[in-house]
Every structure is written in C-alpha cells, then in structure tokens.
Tab-separated table of C-alpha atoms and ligand atoms in Angstrom:
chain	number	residue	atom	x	y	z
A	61	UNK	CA	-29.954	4.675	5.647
A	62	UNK	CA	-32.075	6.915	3.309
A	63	UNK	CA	-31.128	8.323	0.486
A	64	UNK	CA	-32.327	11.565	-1.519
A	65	UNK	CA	-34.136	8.907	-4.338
A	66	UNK	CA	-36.204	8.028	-1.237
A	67	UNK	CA	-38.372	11.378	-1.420
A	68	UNK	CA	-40.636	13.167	-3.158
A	69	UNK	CA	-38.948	16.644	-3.277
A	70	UNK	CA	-41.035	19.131	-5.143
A	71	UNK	CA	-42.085	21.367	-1.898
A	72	UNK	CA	-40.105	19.374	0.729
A	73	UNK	CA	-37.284	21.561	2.027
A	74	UNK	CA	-33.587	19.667	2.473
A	75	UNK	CA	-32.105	20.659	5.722
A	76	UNK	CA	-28.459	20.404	4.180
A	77	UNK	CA	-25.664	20.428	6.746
A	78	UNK	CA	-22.757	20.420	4.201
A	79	UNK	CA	-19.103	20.854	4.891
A	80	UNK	CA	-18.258	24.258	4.028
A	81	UNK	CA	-15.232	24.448	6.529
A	82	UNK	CA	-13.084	25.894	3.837
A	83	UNK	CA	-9.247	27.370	3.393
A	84	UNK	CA	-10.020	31.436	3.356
A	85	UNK	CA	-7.348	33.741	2.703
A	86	UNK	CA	-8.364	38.052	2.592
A	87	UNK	CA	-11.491	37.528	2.645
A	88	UNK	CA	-11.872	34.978	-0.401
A	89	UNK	CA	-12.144	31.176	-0.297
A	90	UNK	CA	-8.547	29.265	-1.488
A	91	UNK	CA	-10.248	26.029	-2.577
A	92	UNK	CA	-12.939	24.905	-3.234
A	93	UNK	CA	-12.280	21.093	-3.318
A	94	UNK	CA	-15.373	21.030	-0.251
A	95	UNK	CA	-17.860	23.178	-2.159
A	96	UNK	CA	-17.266	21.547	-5.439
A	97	UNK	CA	-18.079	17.919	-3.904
A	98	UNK	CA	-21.178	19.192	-2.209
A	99	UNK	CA	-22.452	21.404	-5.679
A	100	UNK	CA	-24.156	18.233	-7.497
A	101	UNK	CA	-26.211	17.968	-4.497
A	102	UNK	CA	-27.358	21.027	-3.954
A	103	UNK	CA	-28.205	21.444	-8.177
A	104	UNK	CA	-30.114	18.421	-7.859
A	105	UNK	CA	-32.096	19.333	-4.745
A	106	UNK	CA	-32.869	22.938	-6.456
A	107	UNK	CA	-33.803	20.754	-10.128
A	108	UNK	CA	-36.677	18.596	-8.291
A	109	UNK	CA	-38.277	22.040	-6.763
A	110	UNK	CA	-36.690	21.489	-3.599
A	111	UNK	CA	-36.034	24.097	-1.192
A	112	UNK	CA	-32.494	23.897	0.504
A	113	UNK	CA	-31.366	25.425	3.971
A	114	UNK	CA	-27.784	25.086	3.444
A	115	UNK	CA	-25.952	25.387	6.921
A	116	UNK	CA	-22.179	24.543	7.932
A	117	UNK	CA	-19.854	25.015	10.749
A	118	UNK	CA	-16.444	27.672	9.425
A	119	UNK	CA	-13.659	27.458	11.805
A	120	UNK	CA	-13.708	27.314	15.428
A	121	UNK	CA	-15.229	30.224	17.033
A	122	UNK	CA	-16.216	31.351	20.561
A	123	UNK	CA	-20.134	30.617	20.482
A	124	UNK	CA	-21.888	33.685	20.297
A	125	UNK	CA	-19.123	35.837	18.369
A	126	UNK	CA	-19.804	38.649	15.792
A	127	UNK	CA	-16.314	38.837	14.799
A	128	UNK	CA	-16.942	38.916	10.753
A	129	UNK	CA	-13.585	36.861	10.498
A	130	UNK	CA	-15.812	33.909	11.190
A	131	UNK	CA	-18.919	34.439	8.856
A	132	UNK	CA	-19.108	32.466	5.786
A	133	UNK	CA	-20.040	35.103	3.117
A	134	UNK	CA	-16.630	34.356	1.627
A	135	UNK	CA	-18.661	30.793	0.939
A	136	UNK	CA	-21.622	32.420	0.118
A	137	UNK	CA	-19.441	34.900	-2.168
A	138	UNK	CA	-18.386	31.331	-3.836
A	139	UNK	CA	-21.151	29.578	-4.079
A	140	UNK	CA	-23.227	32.638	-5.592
A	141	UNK	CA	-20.166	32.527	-8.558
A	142	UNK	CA	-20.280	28.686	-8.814
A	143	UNK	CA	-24.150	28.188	-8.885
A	144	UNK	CA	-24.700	31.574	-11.308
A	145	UNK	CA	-27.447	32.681	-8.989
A	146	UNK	CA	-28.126	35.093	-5.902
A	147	UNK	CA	-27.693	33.105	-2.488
A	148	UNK	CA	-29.621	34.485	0.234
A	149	UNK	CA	-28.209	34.225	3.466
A	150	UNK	CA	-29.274	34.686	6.822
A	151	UNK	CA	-26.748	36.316	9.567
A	152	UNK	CA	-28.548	34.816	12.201
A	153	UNK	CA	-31.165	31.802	13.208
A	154	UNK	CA	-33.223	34.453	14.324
A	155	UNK	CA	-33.869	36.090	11.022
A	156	UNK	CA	-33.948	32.337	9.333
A	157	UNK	CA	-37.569	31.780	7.739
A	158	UNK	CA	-38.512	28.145	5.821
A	159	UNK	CA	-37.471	28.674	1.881
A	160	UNK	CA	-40.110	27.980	-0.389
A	161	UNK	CA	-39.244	25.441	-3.745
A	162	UNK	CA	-36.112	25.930	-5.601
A	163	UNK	CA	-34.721	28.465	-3.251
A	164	UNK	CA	-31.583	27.873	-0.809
A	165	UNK	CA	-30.637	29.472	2.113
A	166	UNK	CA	-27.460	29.673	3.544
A	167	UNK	CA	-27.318	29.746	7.311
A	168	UNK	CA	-24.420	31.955	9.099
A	169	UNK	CA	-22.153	29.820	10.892
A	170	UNK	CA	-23.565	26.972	12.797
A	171	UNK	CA	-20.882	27.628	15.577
A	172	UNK	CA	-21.865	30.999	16.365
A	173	UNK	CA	-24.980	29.654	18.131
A	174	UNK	CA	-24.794	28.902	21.328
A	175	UNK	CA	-24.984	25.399	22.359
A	176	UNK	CA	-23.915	24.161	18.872
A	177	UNK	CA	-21.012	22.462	20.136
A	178	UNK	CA	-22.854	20.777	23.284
A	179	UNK	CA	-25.313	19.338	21.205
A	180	UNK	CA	-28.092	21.066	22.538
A	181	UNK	CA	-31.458	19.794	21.599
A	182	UNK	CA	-33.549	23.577	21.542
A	183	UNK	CA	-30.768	24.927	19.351
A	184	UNK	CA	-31.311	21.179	16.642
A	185	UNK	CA	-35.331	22.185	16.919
A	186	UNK	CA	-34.908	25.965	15.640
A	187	UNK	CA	-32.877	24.238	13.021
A	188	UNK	CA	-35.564	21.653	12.243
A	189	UNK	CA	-38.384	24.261	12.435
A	190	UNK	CA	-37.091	25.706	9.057
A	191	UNK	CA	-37.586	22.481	7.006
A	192	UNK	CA	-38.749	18.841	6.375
A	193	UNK	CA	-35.846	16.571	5.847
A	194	UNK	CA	-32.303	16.299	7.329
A	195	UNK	CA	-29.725	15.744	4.650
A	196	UNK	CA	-25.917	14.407	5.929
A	197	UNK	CA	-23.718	15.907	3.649
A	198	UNK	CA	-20.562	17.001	6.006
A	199	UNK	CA	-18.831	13.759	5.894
A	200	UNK	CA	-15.741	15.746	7.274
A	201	UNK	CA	-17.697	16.969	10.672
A	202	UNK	CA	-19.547	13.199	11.197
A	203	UNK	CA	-16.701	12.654	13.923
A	204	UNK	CA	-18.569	15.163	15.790
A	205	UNK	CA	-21.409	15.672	17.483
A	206	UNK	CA	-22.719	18.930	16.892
A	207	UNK	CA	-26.579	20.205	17.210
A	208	UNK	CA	-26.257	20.711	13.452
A	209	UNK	CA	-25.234	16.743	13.111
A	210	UNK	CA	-26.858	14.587	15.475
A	211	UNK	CA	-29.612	16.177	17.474
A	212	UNK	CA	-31.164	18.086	14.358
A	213	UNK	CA	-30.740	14.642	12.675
A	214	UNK	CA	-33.425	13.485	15.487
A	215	UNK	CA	-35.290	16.692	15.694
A	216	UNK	CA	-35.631	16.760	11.877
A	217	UNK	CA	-38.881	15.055	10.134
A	218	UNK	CA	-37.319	12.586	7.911
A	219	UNK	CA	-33.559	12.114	7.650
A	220	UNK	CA	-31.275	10.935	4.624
A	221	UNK	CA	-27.628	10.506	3.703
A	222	UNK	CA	-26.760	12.677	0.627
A	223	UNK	CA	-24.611	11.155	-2.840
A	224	UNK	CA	-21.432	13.090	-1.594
A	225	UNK	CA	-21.328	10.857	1.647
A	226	UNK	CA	-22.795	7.703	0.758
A	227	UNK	CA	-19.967	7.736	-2.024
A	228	UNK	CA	-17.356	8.748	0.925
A	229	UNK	CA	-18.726	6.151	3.116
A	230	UNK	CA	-18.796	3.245	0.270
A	231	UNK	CA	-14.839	4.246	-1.349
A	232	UNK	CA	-13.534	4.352	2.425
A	233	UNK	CA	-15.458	1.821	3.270
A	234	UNK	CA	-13.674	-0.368	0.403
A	235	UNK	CA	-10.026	1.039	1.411
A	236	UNK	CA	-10.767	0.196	5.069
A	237	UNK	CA	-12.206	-3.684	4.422
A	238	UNK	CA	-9.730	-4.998	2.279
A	239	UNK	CA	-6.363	-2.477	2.360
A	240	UNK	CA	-3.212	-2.929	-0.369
A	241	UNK	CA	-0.715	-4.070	1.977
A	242	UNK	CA	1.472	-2.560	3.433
A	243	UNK	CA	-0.484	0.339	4.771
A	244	UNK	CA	1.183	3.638	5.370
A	245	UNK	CA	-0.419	6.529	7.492
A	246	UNK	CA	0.741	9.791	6.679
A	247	UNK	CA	-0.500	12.322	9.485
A	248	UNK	CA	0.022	16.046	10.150
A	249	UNK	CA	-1.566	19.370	10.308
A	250	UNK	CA	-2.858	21.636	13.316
A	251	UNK	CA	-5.899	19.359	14.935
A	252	UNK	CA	-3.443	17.457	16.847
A	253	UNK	CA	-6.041	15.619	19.557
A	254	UNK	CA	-8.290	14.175	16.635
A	255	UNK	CA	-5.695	12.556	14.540
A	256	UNK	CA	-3.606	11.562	17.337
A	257	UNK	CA	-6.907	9.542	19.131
A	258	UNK	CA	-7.164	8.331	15.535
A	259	UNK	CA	-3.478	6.880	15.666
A	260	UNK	CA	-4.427	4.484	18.385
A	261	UNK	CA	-6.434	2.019	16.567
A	262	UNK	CA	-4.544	2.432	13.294
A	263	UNK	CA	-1.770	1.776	14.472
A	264	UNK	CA	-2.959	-1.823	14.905
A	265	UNK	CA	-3.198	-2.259	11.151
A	266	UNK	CA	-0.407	0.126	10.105
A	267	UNK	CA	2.952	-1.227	8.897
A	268	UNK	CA	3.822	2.428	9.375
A	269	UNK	CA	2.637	5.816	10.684
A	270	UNK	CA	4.612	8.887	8.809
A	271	UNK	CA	3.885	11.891	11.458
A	272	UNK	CA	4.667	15.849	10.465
A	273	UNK	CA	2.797	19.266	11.469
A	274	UNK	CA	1.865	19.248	14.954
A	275	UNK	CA	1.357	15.922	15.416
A	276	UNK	CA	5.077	15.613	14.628
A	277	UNK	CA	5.916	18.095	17.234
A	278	UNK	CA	4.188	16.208	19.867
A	279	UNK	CA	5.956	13.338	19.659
A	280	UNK	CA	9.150	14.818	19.490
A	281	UNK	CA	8.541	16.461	22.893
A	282	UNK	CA	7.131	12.671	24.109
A	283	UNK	CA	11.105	12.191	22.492
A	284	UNK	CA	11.962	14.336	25.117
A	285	UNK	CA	13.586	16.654	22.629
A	286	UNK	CA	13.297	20.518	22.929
A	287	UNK	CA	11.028	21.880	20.127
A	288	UNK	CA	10.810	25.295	20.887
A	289	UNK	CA	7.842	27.628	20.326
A	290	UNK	CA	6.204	24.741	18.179
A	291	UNK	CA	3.154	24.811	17.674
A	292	UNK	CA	1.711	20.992	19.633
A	293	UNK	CA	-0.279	19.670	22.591
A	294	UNK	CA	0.843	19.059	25.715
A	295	UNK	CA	-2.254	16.590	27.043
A	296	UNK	CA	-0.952	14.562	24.087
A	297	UNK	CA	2.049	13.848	25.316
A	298	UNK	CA	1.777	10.802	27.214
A	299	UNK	CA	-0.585	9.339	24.764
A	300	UNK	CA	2.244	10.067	22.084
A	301	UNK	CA	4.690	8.299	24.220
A	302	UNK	CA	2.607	5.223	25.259
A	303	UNK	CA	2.246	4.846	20.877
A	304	UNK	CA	6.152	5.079	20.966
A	305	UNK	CA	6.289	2.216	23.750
A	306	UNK	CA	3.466	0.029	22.426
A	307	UNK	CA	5.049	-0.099	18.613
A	308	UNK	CA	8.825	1.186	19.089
A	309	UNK	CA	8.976	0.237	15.394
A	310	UNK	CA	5.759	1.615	14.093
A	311	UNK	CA	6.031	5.514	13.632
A	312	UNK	CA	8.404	7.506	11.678
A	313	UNK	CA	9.275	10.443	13.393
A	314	UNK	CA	11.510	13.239	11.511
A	315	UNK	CA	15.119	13.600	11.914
A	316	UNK	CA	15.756	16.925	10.870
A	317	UNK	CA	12.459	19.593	10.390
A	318	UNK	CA	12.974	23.615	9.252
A	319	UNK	CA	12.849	26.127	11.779
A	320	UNK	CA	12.191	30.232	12.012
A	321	UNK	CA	11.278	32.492	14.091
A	322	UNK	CA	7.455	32.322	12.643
A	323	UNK	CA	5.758	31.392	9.846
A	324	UNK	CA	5.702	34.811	8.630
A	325	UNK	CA	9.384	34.143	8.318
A	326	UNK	CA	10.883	35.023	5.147
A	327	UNK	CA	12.850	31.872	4.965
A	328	UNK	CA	13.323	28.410	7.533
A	329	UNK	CA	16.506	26.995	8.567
A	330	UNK	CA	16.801	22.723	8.457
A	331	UNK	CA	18.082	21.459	11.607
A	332	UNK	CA	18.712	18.086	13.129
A	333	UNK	CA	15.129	17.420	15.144
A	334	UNK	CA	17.576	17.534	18.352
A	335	UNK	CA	19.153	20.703	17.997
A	336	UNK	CA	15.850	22.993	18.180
A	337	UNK	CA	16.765	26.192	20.022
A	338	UNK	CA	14.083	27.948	22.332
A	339	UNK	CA	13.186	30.714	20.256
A	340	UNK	CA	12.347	28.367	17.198
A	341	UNK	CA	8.981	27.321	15.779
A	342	UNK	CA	9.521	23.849	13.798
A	343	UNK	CA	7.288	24.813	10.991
A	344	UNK	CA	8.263	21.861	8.175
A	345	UNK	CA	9.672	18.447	8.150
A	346	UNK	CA	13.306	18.788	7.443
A	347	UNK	CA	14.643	17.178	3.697
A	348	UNK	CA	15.758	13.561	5.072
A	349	UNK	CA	12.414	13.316	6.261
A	350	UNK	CA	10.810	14.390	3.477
A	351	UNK	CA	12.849	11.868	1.578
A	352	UNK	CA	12.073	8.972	4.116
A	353	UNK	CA	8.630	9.947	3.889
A	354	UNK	CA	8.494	9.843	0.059
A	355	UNK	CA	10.642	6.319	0.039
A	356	UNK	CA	7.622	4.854	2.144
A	357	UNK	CA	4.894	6.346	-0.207
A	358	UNK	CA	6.661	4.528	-3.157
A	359	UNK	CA	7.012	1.511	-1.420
A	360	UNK	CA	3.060	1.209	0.322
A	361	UNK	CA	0.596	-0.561	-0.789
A	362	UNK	CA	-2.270	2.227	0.900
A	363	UNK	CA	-1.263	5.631	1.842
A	364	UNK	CA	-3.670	7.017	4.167
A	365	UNK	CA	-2.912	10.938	3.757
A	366	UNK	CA	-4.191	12.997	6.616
A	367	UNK	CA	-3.112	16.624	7.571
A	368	UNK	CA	0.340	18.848	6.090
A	369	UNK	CA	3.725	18.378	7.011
A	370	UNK	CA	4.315	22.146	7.434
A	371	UNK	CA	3.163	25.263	7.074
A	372	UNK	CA	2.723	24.814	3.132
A	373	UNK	CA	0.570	27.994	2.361
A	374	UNK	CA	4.145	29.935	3.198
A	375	UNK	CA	6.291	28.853	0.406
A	376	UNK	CA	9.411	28.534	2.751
A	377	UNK	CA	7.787	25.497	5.120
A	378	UNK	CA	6.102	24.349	1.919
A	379	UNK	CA	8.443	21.744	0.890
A	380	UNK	CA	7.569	18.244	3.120
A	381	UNK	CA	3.971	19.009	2.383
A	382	UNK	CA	4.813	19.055	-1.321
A	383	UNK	CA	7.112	15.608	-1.418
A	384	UNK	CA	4.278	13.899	-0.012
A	385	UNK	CA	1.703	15.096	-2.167
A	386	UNK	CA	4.166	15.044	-5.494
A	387	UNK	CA	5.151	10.912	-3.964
A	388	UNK	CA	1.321	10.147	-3.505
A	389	UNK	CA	0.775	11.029	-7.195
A	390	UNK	CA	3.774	9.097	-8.626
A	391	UNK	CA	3.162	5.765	-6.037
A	392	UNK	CA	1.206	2.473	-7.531
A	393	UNK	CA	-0.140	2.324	-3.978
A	394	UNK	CA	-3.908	2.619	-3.502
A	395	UNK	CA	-3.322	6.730	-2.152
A	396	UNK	CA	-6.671	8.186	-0.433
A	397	UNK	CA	-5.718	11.815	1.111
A	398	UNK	CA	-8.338	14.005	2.843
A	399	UNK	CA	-9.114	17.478	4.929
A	400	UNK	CA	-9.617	21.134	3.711
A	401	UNK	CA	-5.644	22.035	4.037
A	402	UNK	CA	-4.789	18.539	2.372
A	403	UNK	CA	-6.749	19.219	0.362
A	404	UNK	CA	-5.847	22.770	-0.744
A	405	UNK	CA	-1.941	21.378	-0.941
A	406	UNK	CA	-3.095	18.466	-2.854
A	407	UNK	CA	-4.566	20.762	-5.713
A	408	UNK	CA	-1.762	23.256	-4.891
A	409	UNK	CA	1.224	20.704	-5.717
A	410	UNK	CA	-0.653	19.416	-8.540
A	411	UNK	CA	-1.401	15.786	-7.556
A	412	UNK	CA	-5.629	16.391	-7.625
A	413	UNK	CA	-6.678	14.061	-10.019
A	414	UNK	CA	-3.431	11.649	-9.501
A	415	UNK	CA	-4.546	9.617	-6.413
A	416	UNK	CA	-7.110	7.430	-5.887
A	417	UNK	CA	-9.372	9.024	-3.867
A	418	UNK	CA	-9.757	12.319	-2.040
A	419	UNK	CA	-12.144	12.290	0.537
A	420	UNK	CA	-13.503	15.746	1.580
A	421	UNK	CA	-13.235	14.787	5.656
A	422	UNK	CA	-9.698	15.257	8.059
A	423	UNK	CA	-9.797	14.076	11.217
A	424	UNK	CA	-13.392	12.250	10.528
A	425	UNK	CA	-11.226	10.066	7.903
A	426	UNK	CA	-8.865	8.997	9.993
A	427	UNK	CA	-11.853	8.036	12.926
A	428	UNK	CA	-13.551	6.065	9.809
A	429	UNK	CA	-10.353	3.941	8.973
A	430	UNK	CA	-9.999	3.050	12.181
A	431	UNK	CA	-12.992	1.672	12.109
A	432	UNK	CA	-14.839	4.069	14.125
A	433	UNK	CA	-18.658	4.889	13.843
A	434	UNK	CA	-19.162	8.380	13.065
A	435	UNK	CA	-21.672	9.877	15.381
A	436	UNK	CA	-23.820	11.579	12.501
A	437	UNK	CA	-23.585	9.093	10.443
A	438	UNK	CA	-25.076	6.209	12.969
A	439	UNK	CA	-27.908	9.395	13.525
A	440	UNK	CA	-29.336	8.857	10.690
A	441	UNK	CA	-30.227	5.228	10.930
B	212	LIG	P1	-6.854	19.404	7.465
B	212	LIG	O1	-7.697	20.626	7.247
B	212	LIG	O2	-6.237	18.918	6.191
B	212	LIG	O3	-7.562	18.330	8.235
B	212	LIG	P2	-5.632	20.604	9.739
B	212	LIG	O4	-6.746	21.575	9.756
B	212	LIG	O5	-5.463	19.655	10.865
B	212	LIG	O6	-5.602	19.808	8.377
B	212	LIG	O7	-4.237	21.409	9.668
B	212	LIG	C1	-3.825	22.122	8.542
B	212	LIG	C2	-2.920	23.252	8.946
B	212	LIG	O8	-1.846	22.812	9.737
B	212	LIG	C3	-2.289	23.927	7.755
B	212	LIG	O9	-2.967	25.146	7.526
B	212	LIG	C4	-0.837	24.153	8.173
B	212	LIG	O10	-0.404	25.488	7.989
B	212	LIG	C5	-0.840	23.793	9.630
B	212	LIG	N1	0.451	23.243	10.076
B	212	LIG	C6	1.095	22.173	9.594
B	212	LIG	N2	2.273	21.996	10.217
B	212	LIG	C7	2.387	22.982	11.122
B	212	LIG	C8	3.394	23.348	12.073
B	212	LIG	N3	4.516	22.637	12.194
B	212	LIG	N4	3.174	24.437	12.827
B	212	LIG	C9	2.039	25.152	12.691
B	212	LIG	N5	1.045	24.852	11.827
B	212	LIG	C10	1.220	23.791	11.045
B	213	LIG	MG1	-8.322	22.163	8.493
C-alpha cells in the first residue's frame, strides 16, 4: 500500500474520501471525534500545495434526494471553524470542477448520487475526473463497497492509504494478532445486520459477547420473548438464534432493559426483559445488566466496544451506555471502542482519552477484528 510520503504533492490533487458520517443535532455537528482524526491530513495535504476534493457519505439517504436533512454543510459549517478558512463546497457532481493547489473542495453527499451504493463504475470516473490521486481515509466505510471506495479507488490515477487509516489499520491490527485474554465484545447501536454478521466470526475468539441497542433486541425476540415496538431486525432472527445454539454460553443477553412509550419519552420504566408489554419500545439495557456488563469490562483482558446500549443522546435511556463507557475507562483491560455514536457517548461520559484506543470506524471495526478484509482497503493494493 502507498502512502501520502510516496508523492510529490505540490499540484497533484488528493481525491480524499474521508469519514465525515457524523452525529448532527439542529442543524450543527455533536462531535467531532471523525473530523478531528481526519484534520492532520487534510492540513498536511493543503501545506505541500496540494489540492484536496474532500468527499464523504452522511447518513443513509434515498439516492437522488434533495432533502437538505441529508447535506453535509453542517460538516462543512465545522470544518470551515476548525480549519480557520472558507470551504467551498459543491451541492452537486455536476457543478464539481478540479481544485487548483492548496484549495479543498468539499463534495455534497456521496450518497445522493445515484449508483453510489451499487458501486457503479461511471459514477467512480466523474469522481476521478476531478483529481490525480485516491486517498483512503474513511476507515469506518472500508466494510463497504461504495463508488466513492472501491471503484474510484480503480478509476483514480494513483491510489494511497492516508496516516489516519494506516494508524487504524496497524493499532487494530495489533489488538486483533495478539488479544489480552479474555476478550470481551461489547455490541449495540441501530446497524443491527453489520455488527450482527460481525458476531459470527468473533464469536470464535470471544470468551464473551455483551449485546445492547438493537442488536440486544434481536436476540431477545430469537429468545422468543415479546419486545414490543423495539426497534430490531427481523431477517436477523434466525442468525441470532443459530449464535445462541452454536455458543449457549457465549453471549450475555440483558435481564431487565428500560422501556417507554418512545424515546421522546420523558422518563423509561426498568422491566424484567420478559415482561415487555406491546406498546413498549426497549430503549436501554435495564441496571442488572448494566452491572453485569460493567463486572465483565473489569474483569477482560480486551474490550472490543462497538455500538450504544440505549438511546444515550436522551438522558432517560442514557444510563447502560454510560456504565460501559465509565467501566471501559476504569478497566486494566486493553479497551478499543469505535463508531460515530460510540464515539459521541465516549466523549459524552467522559472516558475519551481513558481507553486505549478509539478507532473512528463501527461496524467496519468489528468486520476488521474478525479478521475480515475490508473491501477498500484490499482496493488500494
Ligand atoms: P455507531 O455509530 O457507534 O456505529 P450505530 O450507528 O449502529 O452506532 O447506532 C447508534 C445509535 O443507536 C444511537 O444513536 C442510539 O440512539 C441508537 N440506539 C441504541 N439503542 C437503541 C434502541 N434500543 N432503540 C433505538 N435506538 C437505539
Ligand atoms: Mg452511527
């Protein structure tokens, strides 16, 4: 793999697909933890007369929406404050033109265009069109395979990895070859299918698997225990019970979880895990588990942190989500958490700083610890 020290950048413009997939809340970005790991990068690229096209996928829109909820000038917004300059940004390919050195470019949303998510080869060469050399930033997206990730990588002139994931790749890489044991998975949060895939192969290596969020939820149903209006997936549910049947022992499944009517809810009710009524949305891990899963953190030897245990941007379903991250901090284990909610909660319950590593990818974590390759990553070899 190349690496930015393997170019001659004055004039060259950096294709950078970053990962700018960022908490927003009214219109304003709630952490920064992605933009702040990718900054370095993009200072560097401006200081050796490099132009940048700076280009990222924000949430998960239909392809070919102009609903402004899914533009990224809240990034833009931030990045404009962070870097103490203008950021010019182009609402659509269409308007995109090359920047010349020293100026960036930040692209709308990559999955507004259509055939972003298919890969399509004619959408990667408009991206390629607008510069010289295809720079893997977006360690968090490298499960995917996006036109932005793998078929610009091969449209592109030249391709490179940038500092932000070569250092993902090499402290992962570490965690993964040689883990502290035991190793404890901690999984949660709303993107069910990906971590749930990901559970398959770690749970080969796992003493245990913690599960909360939706994850959580499916399983309970593959329990066979009501869960309400919770939020989970249904196509999961067999895998989720073929886990519980393989390794009966493995995964730690909550007890008791908080329930309301909504997240909006001014406050949650705890409840047995078995007693969930119709009308309820399980929206936190109830305060056994939350102690079960903390007992576990302090007794690991790796915690793999994936995903929140609830609804922790309401401060009623906020409470699993902090244990974990207040346990990770205080645990001798070797504690690695990762993904823009995790790591919003791990900044907002004050353990940033207190764990070993956070890693700026979610679901692509989890693929890369279970040993995985990462389709964007194995494009740019
Ligand atoms: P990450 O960005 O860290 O990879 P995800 O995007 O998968 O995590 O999920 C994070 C989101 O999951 C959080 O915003 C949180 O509100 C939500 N979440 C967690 N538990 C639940 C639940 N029980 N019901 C609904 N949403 C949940
Ligand atoms: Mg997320």
């Amino acid at each position: 793999m190349k690496t930015l020290a393997d170019f001659d950048w004055p004039g060259k413009v950096a294709l950078l697909r970053a990962e700018l997939n960022v908490p927003v809340k009214d219109g304003k970005v709630a952490d920064t933890a992605r933009i702040d790991a990718v900054l370095p990068t993009i200072r560097d690229l401006l200081e050796h007369k490099a132009g940048i096209v700076l280009m990222s996928h924000f949430g998960r829109p239909p392809e070919g929406s102009s609903d402004p909820k899914w533009s990224l000038a809240p990034v833009r917004a931030k990045l404009a404050e962070l870097l103490e300059r203008e950021i010019a940004f182009s609402p659509s390919l269409d308007e995109a033109s090359r920047p010349s050195g020293g100026e960036l470019v930040l692209l709308e949303n990559t999955r507004l265009n259509r055939g972003e998510k298919a890969g399509d080869p004619d959408l990667a060469a408009r991206y390629a069109a607008l510069g010289d050399v295809f720079v893997l930033e977006a360690f968090g997206s490298a499960h995917r395979k996006d036109a932005s990730l793998v078929a610009l990588a091969q449209a592109a002139g030249d391709r490179c990895a940038g500092p932000l994931l070569e250092r993902e790749v090499a402290m992962l890489g570490k965690a993964r070859s040689a883990p502290r044991l035991p190793q404890l998975i901690v999984a949660g949060g709303a993107k069910i299918s990906d971590k749930l895939g990901a559970l398959v192969n770690l749970a080969e290596t796992a003493e245990h698997i913690a599960v909360g969020g939706g994850i959580a939820n499916t399983f309970l149903a593959a329990q066979g225990k009501s869960i309400g209006k919770s939020l989970w997936e249904p196509e999961m549910k067999e895998k989720a019970q073929q886990l519980l049947d393989l390794h009966p022992d493995l995964f730690i499944v909550p007890g008791d979880v908080i329930v309301a009517a909504g997240p909006d809810a001014p406050a949650g009710i705890a409840k047995p895990a078995n007693e969930v009524d119709a009308d309820d949305m399980i929206l936190d891990i109830g305060p056994a588990a939350s102690k079960r899963f903390a007992d576990e953190i302090a007794r690991a030897g790796t915690v793999i942190w994936a995903g929140a245990m609830g609804v922790f941007e309401s401060a009623p379903f906020a409470a699993g989500t902090e244990a974990v991250a207040s346990a990770m901090a205080s645990s001798e284990a070797y504690t690695v958490a990762g993904g823009g909610e995790t790591l919003a909660a791990v900044r907002q319950f004050g353990a940033f700083g207190k764990l070993d590593y956070t890693t700026t990818g979610g679901s692509a974590f989890l693929e890369f610890m279970e040993g995985k390759e990462l389709p964007a990553i194995a494009a740019l070899q």
